[in-house]
Coordinates of C-alpha atoms and ligand atoms in Angstrom, one line a residue:
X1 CA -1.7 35.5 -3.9
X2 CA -0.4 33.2 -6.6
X3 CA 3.2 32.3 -6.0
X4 CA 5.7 32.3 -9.3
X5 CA 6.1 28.5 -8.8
X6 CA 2.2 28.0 -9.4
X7 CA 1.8 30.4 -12.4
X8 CA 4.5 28.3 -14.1
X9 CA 2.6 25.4 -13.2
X10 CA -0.5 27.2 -14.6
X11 CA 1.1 27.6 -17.5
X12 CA 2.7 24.4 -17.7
X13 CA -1.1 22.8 -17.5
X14 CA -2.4 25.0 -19.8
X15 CA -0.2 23.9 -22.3
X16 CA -1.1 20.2 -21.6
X17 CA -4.6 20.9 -21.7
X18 CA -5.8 20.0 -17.9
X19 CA -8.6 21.8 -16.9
X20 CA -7.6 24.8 -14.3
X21 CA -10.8 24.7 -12.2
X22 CA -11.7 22.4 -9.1
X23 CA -15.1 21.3 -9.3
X24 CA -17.0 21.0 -6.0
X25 CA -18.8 18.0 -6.9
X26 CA -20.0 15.7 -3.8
X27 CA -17.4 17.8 -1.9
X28 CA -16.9 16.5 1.9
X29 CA -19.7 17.2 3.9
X30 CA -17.8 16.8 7.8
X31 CA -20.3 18.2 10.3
X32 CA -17.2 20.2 12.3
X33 CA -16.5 23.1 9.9
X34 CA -12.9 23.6 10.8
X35 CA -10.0 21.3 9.5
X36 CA -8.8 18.8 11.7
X37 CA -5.6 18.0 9.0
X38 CA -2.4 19.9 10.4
X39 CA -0.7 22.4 8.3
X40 CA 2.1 19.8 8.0
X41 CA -0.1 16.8 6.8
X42 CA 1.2 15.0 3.9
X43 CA -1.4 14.6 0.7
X44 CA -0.2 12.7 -1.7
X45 CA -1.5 9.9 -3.7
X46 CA 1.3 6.4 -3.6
X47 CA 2.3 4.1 -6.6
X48 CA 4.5 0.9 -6.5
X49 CA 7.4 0.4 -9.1
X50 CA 6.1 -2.9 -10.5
X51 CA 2.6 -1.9 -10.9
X52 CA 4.1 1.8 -12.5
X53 CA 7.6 1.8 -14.0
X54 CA 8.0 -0.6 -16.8
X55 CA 11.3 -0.5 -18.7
X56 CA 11.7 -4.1 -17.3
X57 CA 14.8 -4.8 -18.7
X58 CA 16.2 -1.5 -19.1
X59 CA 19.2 -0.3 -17.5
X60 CA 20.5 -3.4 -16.4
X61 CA 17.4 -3.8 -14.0
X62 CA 17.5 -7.6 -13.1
X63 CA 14.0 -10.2 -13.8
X64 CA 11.6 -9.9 -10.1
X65 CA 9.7 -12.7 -9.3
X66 CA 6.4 -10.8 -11.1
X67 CA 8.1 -10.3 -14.5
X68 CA 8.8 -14.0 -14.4
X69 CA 5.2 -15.3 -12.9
X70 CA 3.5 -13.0 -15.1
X71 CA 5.1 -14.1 -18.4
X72 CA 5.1 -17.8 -17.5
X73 CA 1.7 -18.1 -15.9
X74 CA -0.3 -15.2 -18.6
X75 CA -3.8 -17.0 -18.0
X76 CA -3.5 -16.0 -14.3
X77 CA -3.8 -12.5 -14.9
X78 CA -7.1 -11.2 -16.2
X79 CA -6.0 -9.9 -19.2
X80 CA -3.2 -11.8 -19.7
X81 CA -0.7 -8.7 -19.7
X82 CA 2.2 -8.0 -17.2
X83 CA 3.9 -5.5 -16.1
X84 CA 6.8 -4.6 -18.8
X85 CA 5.6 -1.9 -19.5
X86 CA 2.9 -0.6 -16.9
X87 CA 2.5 3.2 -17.2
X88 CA 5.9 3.8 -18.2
X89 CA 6.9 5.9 -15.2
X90 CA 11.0 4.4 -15.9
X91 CA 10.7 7.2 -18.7
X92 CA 7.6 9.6 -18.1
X93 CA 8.0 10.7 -14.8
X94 CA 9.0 14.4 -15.2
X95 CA 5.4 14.6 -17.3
X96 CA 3.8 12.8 -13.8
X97 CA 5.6 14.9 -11.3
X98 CA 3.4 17.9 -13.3
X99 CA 0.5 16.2 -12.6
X100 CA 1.3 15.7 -8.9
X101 CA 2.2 19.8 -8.8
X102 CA -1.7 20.3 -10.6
X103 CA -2.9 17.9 -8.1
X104 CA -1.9 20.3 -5.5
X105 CA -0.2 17.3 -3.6
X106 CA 3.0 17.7 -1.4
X107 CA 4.0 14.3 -1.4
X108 CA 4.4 11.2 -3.4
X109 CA 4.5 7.4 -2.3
X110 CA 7.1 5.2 -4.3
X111 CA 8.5 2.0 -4.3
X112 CA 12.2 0.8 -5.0
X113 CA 12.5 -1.9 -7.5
X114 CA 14.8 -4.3 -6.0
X115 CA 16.0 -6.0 -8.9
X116 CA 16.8 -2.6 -10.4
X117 CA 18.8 -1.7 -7.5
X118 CA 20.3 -5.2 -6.9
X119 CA 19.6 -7.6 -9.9
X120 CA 20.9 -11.2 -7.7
X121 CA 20.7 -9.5 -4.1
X122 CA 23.3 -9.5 -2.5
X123 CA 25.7 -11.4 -4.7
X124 CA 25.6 -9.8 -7.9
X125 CA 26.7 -6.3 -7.2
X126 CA 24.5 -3.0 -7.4
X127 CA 23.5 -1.6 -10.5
X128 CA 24.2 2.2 -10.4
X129 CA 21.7 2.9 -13.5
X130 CA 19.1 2.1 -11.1
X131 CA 20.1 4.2 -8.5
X132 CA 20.9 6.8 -10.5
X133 CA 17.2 6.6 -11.9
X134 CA 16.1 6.8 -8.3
X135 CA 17.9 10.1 -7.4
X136 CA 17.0 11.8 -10.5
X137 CA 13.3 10.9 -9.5
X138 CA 13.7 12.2 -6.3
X139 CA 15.8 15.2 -6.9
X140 CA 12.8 15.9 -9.5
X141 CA 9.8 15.6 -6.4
X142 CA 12.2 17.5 -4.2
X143 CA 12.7 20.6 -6.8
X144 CA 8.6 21.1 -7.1
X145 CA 8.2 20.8 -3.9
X146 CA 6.9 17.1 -3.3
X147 CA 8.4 14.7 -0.3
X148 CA 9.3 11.8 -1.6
X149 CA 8.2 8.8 0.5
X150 CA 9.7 5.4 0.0
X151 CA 8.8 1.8 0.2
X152 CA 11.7 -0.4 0.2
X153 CA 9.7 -3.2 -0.7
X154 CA 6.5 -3.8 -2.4
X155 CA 5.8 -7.2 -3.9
X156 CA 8.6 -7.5 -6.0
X157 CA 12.5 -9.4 -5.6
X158 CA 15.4 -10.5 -7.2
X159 CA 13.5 -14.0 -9.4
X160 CA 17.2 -14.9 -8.0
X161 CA 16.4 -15.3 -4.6
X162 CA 13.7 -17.2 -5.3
X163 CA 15.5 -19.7 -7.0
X164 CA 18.6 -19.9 -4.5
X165 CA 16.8 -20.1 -1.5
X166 CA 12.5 -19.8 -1.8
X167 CA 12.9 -16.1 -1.0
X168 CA 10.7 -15.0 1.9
X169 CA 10.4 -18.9 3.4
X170 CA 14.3 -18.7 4.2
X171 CA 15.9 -17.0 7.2
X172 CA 18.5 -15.8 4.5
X173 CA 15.7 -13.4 3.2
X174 CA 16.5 -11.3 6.1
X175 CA 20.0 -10.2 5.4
X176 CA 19.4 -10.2 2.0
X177 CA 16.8 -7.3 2.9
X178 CA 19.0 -5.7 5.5
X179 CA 21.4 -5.2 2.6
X180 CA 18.8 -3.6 0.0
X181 CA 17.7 -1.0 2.8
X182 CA 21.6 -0.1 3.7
X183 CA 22.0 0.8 0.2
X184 CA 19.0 2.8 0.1
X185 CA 19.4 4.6 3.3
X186 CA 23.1 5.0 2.0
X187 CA 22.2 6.5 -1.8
X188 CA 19.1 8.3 -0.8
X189 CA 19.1 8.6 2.6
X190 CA 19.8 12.2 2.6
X191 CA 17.2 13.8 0.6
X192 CA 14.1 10.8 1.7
X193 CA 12.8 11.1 5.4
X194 CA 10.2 9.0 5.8
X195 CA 11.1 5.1 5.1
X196 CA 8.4 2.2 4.8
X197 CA 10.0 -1.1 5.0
X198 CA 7.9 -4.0 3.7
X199 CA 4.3 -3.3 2.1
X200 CA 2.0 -5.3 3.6
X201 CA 3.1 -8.4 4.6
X202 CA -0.6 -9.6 5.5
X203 CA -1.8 -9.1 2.5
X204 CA 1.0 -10.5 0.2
X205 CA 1.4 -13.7 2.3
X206 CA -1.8 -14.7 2.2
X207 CA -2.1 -14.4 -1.8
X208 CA 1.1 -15.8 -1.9
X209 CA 1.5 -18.6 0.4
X210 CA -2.1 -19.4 1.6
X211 CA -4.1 -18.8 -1.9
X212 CA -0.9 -19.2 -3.7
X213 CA -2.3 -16.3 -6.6
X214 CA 0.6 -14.7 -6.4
X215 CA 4.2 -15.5 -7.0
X216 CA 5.5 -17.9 -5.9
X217 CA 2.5 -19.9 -5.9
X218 CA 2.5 -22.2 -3.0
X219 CA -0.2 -23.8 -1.2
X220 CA -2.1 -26.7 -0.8
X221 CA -5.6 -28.4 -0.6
X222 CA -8.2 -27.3 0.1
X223 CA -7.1 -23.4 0.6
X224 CA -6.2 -23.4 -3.7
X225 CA -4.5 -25.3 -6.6
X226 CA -0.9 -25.0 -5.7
X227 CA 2.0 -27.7 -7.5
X228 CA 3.8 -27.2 -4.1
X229 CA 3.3 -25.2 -0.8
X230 CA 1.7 -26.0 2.9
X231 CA -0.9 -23.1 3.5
X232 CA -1.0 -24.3 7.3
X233 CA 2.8 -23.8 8.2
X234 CA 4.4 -22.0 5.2
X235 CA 2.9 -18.2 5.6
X236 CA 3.9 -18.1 9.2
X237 CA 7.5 -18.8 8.4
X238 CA 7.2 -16.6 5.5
X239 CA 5.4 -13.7 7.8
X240 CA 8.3 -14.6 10.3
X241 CA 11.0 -14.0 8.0
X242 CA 9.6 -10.7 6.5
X243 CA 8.8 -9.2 10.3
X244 CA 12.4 -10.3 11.3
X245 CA 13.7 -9.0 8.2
X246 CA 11.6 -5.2 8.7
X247 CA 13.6 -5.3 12.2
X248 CA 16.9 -5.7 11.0
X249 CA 16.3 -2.5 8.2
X250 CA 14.9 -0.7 11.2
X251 CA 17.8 -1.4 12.6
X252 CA 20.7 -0.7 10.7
X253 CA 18.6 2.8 10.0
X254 CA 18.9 3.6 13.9
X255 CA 21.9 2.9 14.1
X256 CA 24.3 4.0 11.1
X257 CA 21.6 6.4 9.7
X258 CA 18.7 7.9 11.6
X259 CA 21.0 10.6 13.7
X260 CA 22.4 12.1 10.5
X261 CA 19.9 11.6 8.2
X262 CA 16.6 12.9 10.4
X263 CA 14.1 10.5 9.2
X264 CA 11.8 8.0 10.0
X265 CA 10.6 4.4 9.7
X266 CA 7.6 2.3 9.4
X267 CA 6.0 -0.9 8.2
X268 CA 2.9 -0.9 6.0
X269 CA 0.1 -3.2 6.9
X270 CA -3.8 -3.7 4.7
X271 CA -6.1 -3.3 7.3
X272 CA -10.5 -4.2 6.8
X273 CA -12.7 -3.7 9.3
X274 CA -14.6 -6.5 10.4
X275 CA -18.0 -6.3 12.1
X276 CA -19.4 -9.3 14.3
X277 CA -22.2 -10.2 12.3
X278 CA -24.4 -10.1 15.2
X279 CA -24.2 -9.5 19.3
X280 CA -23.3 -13.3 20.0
X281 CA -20.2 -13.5 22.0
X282 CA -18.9 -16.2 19.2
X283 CA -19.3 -13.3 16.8
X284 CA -17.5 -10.7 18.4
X285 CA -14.7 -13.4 19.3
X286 CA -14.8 -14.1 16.0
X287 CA -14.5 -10.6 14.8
X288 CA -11.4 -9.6 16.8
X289 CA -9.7 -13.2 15.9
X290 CA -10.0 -12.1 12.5
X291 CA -8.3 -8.5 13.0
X292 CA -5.6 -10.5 15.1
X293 CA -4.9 -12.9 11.8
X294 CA -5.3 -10.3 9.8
X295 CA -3.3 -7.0 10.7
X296 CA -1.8 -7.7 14.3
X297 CA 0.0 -10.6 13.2
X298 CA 2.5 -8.1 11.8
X299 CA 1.8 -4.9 14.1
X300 CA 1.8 -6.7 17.6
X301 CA 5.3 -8.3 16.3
X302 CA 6.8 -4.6 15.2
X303 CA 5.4 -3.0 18.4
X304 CA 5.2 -5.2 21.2
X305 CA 7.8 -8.2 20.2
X306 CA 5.1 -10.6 19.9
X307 CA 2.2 -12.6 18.3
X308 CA -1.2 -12.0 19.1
X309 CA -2.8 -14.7 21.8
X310 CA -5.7 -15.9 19.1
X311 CA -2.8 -17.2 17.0
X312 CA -0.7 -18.5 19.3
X313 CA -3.5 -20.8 20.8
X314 CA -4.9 -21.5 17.3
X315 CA -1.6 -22.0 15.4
X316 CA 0.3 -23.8 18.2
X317 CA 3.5 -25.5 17.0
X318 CA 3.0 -23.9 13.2
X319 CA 3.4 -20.5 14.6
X320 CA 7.5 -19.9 14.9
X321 CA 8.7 -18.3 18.1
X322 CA 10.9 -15.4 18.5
X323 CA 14.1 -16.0 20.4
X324 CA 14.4 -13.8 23.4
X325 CA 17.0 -11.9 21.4
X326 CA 14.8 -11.4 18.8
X327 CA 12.1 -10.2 20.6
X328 CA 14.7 -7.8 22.4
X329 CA 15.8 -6.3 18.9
X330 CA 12.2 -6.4 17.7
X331 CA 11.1 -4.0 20.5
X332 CA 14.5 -1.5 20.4
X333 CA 13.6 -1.6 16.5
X334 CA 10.0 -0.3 16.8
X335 CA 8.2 1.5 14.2
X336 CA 8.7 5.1 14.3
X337 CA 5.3 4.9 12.9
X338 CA 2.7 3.0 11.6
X339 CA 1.5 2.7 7.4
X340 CA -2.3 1.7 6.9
X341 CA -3.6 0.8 3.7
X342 CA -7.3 0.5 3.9
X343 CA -10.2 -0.6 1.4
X344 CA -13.1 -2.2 2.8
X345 CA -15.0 -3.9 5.6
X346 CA -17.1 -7.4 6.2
X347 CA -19.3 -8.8 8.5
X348 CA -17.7 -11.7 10.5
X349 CA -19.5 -15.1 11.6
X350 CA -17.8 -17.7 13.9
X351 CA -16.5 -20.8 12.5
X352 CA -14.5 -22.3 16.0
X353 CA -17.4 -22.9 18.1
X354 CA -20.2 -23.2 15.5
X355 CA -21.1 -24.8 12.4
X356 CA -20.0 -22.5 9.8
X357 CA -19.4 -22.9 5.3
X358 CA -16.3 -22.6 4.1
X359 CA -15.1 -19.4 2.5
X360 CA -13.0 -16.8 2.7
X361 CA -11.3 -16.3 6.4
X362 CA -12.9 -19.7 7.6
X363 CA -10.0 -21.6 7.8
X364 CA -7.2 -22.6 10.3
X365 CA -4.7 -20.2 9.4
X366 CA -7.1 -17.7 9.0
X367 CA -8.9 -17.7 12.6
X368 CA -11.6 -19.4 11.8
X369 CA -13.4 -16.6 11.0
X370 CA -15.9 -16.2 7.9
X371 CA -16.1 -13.3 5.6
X372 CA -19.6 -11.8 4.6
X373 CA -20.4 -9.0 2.7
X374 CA -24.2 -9.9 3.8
X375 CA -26.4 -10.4 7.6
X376 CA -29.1 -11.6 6.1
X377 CA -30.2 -9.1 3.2
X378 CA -28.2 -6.3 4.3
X379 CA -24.6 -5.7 2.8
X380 CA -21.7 -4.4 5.0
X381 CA -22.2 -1.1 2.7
X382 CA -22.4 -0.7 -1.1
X383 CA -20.9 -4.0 -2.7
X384 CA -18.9 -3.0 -5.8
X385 CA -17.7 -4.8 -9.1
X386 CA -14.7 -6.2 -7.4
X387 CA -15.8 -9.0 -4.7
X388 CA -13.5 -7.5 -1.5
X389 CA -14.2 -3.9 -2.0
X390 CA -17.2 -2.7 0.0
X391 CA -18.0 1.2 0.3
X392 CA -18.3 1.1 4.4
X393 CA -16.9 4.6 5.6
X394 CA -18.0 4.3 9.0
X395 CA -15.7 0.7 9.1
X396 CA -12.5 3.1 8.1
X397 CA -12.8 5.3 11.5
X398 CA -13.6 2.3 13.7
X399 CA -10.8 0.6 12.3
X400 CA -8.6 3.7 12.8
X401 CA -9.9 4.4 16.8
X402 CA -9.2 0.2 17.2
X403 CA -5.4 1.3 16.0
X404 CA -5.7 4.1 18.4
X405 CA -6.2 2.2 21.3
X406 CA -4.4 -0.9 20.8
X407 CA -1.2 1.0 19.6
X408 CA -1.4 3.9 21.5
X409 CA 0.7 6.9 21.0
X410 CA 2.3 6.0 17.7
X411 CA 1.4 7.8 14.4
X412 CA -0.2 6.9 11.4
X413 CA 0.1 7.3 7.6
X414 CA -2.8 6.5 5.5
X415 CA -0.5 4.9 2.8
X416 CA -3.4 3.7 0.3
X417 CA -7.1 4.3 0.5
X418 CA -9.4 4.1 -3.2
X419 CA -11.6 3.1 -5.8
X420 CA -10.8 0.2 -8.1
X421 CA -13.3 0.7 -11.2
X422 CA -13.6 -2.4 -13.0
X423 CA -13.1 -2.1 -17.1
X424 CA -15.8 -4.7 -18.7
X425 CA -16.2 -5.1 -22.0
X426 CA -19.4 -2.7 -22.2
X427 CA -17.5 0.0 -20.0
X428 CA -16.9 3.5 -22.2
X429 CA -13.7 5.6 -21.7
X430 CA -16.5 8.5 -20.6
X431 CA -17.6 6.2 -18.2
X432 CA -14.2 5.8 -16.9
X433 CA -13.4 9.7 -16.5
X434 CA -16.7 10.7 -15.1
X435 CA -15.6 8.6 -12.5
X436 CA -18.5 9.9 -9.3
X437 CA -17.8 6.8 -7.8
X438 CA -14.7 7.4 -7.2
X439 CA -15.5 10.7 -5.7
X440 CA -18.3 9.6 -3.7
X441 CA -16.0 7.0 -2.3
X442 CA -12.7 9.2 -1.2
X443 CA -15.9 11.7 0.0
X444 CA -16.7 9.1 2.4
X445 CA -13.3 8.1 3.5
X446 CA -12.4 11.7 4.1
X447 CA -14.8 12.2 6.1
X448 CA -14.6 9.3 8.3
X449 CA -11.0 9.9 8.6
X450 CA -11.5 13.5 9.4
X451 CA -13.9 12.1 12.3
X452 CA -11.4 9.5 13.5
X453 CA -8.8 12.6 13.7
X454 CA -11.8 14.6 15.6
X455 CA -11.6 11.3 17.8
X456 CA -8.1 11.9 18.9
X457 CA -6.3 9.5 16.7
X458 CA -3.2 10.8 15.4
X459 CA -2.8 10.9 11.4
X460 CA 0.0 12.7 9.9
X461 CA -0.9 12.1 6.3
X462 CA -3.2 10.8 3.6
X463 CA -1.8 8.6 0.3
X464 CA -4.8 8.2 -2.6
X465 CA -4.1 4.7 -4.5
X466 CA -3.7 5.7 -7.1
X467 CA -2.5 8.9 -9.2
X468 CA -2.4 6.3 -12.5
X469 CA -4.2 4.0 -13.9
X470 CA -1.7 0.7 -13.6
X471 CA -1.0 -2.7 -13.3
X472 CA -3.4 -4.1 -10.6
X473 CA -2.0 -7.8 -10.1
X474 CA -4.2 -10.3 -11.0
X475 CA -6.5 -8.0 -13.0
X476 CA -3.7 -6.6 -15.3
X477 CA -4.9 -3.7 -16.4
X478 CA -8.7 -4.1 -16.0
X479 CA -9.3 -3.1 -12.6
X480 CA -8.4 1.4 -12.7
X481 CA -7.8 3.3 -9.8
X482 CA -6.6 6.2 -10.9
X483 CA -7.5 9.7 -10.3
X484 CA -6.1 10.0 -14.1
X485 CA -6.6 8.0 -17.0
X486 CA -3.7 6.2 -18.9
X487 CA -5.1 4.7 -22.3
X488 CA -2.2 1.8 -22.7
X489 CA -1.6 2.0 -26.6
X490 CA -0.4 5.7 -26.6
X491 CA 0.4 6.3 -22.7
X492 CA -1.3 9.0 -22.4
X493 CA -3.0 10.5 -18.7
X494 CA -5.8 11.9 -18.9
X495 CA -7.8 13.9 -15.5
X496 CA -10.8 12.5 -14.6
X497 CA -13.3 13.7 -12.4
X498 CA -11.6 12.7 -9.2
X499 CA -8.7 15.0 -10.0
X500 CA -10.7 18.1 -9.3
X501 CA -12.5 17.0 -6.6
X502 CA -9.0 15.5 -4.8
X503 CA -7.5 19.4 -5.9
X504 CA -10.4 21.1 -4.5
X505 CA -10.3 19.4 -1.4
X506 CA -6.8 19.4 -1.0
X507 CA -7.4 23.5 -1.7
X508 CA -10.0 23.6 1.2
X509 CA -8.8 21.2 3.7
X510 CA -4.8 22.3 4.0
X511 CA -4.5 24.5 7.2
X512 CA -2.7 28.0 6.2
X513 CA -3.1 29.4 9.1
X514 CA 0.4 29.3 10.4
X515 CA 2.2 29.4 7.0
X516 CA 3.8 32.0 5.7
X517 CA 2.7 33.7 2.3
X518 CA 6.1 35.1 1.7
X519 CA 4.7 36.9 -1.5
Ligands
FCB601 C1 -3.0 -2.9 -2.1 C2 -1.7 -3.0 -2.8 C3 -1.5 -2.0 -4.0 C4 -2.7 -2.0 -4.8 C5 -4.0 -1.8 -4.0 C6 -5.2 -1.7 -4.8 O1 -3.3 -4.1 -1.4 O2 -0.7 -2.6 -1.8 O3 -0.3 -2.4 -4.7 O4 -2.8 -3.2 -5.6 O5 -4.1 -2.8 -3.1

């Protein structure tokens, strides 16, 4: 039976024109008939307030380090855009909380702006527009019925801390970020319960501080093109600082927050599956020295208070140590549970013991460990537009069993999972909403991540990047994966395909047995 709150929404749609019926297109195909996905499991697609709010200077919100790269560096991005305006969310997100409730989602990944929040950091005092834009966002999820889920950090600071202090390659970084989380936990505490500290570190160091294509830029020869930077010493200090500084937020949540509030608190970590590319010890060596420089540099650290053995006897002296107090803290602060984003898979070759060409992953401080998308003629699984993104389901559930086993007993969150469609200069907005692809690719991942649950590993909820179209990075606005459309002269979201086929599975897969139709 329809509940009141879903014929207004019916309405609502109808008057915005979305179309009211799921299409079954490529639906899931799992070979166990029965849902493995709890009645409480979270579905929900994630966003990041860089890549979605805009209204960069509104409000008293404070220049990032992003708003400053992107308008001093333009021919770094694809299309030479930035992120001042995005999709707009600052102002539209009343309109996007109605698609969420069409969706048929029940929860919503979001990212504080920190300069918003705090335009210097620490010293410049907090700027209650922005966390008065932040509770009338969440008060707005929480009255349709959509958990708000938030990232305390995703990409972007304060440009100011950059220029006091280099940001992330200071130990200053740390309280800096102990602060913004206090004031979150403080202003929003009450209505958010599940907290995400840092958004992949992995990920955002190596761009940052080992490619150096992404603010701030540092690196040096031959890793990139860098005016400053050491890519052999800087991202560990860097990775240091940010795994320290997810401690001390954990922290001051346990203990000034957590027993009043009734939440919980994670870190979000990329995650690719690599395969040995073939049955050579070297390879499989290889393949697991990759994963360790790759995600367990910042899981082993949040879980077990230390680095991971392949980087300690590759890194030596680069690699900093925790104090014994540190490590003490780091393992009283331990995730309540664990964020994976996850995108793609490679083959892996050997580079320590064998002659090897350079590439991605085949360098020091990456393990020693070459990425391939081919053995021989065969790709890892359907190669893509976008050179990292490989359609490999099957690498999703190994990768989530491997989580399984080498962090056993704590829960995950599927914070990101999806399909980037690249815009090229031939590509037709039909081509864009009939968006199969996309659907043939969440298909997959759905399936393999309803087979890793069959396998006993414990998933609480899955996030589809993204529910816009936004600002991806380095390819501006080129690279869309959205389940709707936003066309960036007039803002306006449009469904495409995907957004049936997420509703319909959404429709099929939540478990009603135990819940109450109190109609
Ligand atoms: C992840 C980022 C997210 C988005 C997706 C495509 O690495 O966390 O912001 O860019 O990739």
């Amino acid at each position: 039976m329809k509940s009141f709150a879903n014929l207004v929404t019916i309405f609502l749609l109808q008057s915005l024109s979305l179309p009211l019926y799921s299409s079954c297109l490529h639906q899931s195909s799992s070979d166990d008939s029965s849902s493995p996905f709890p009645s409480d499991f979270l579905f929900g697609t994630a966003s990041s307030a860089y890549q979605y709010e805009g209204a960069y200077l509104t409000d008293g919100k404070g220049l990032n380090n992003w708003d400053v790269f992107s308008h001093e560096n333009p021919g770094k991005i694809l299309d030479e855009s930035n992120g001042d305006i995005a999709a707009d969310q600052y102002h539209r997100f009343m309109e996007d909380i109605q698609l969420m409730t069409y969706l048929g989602v029940n929860s919503y990944r979001l990212s504080i702006s920190w300069s918003r929040v705090l335009p210097k950091g620490r010293t410049g005092g907090i700027n209650y527009l922005g966390i008065k834009h932040y509770n009338s966002l969440i008060d707005a999820l929480i009255r349709n019925g959509i958990k708000p889920l938030v990232t305390l950090n995703h990409f972007d600071y304060p440009q100011e801390l950059e220029n006091r202090f280099k940001s992330w390659l200071s130990p200053e970084m740390q309280m800096e970020f102990g602060y913004l989380a206090d004031i979150c936990f403080k202003h929003f505490g009450d209505r958010v319960k599940h907290w995400f500290t840092i958004n992949e570190p992995n990920q955002q160091i190596i761009l940052s501080y080992i490619k150096g294509i992404f603010p701030p830029a540092r690196c040096s020869m031959p890793y990139g093109n860098c005016s400053q930077g050491n890519s052999e010493t800087e991202p560990f200090i860097a990775a240091h600082n940010m795994i320290l500084a997810h401690a001390k937020a954990v922290q001051i949540y346990r203990t000034k927050y957590q027993k009043a509030q009734r939440g919980i608190i994670g870190i979000v970590v990329q995650t690719s599956w690599f395969e040995p590319v073939s049955d050579s010890i070297v390879d499989k060596k290889a393949a697991e020295r990759a994963i360790s420089f790759y995600s367990n540099w910042i899981l082993d650290p949040v879980v077990y208070g230390k680095y991971p053995e392949e980087m300690v006897d590759i890194l030596g002296a680069a690699l900093p140590q925790f104090s014994s107090n540190e490590m003490k803290n780091l393992k009283k602060s331990k995730s309540d549970f664990l964020g994976i984003n996850h995108y793609t898979s490679y083959f892996i070759q050997d580079c320590l013991s064998s002659p090897c060409n350079s590439g991605e992953g085949a360098s020091r401080s990456e393990g020693f460990a070459l990425k391939l998308d081919r053995k021989g003629n065969v790709s890892i699984g359907e190669l893509t537009d976008v050179s990292w993104q490989h359609i490999h389901p099957q690498g999703f559930r190994k990768m989530l069993n491997y989580l399984k086993d080498r962090y056993p007993n704590i829960p995950m969150f599927i914070t990101e999972n999806g399909y980037g469609q690249l815009q090229k200069p031939e590509t037709t907005v039909e081509e864009l909403m009939n968006d199969t692809k996309r659907i043939q690719y969440m298909s997959g991942y759905l399936d393999a991540l309803q087979a890793a649950m069959r396998d006993g590993v414990n998933v609480k909820g899955y996030f589809a990047w993204s529910l816009l179209d936004n600002f991806e990075w380095l390819y501006g606005y080129k690279l869309r994966f959205g389940l709707f459309h936003v066309d960036y002269t007039t803002l306006k979201r449009t469904p495409k395909q995907s957004v049936s086929w997420y509703k319909n599975f959404i429709e099929q897969h939540v478990n009603t047995a135990d819940l109450i139709d109190i109609y």
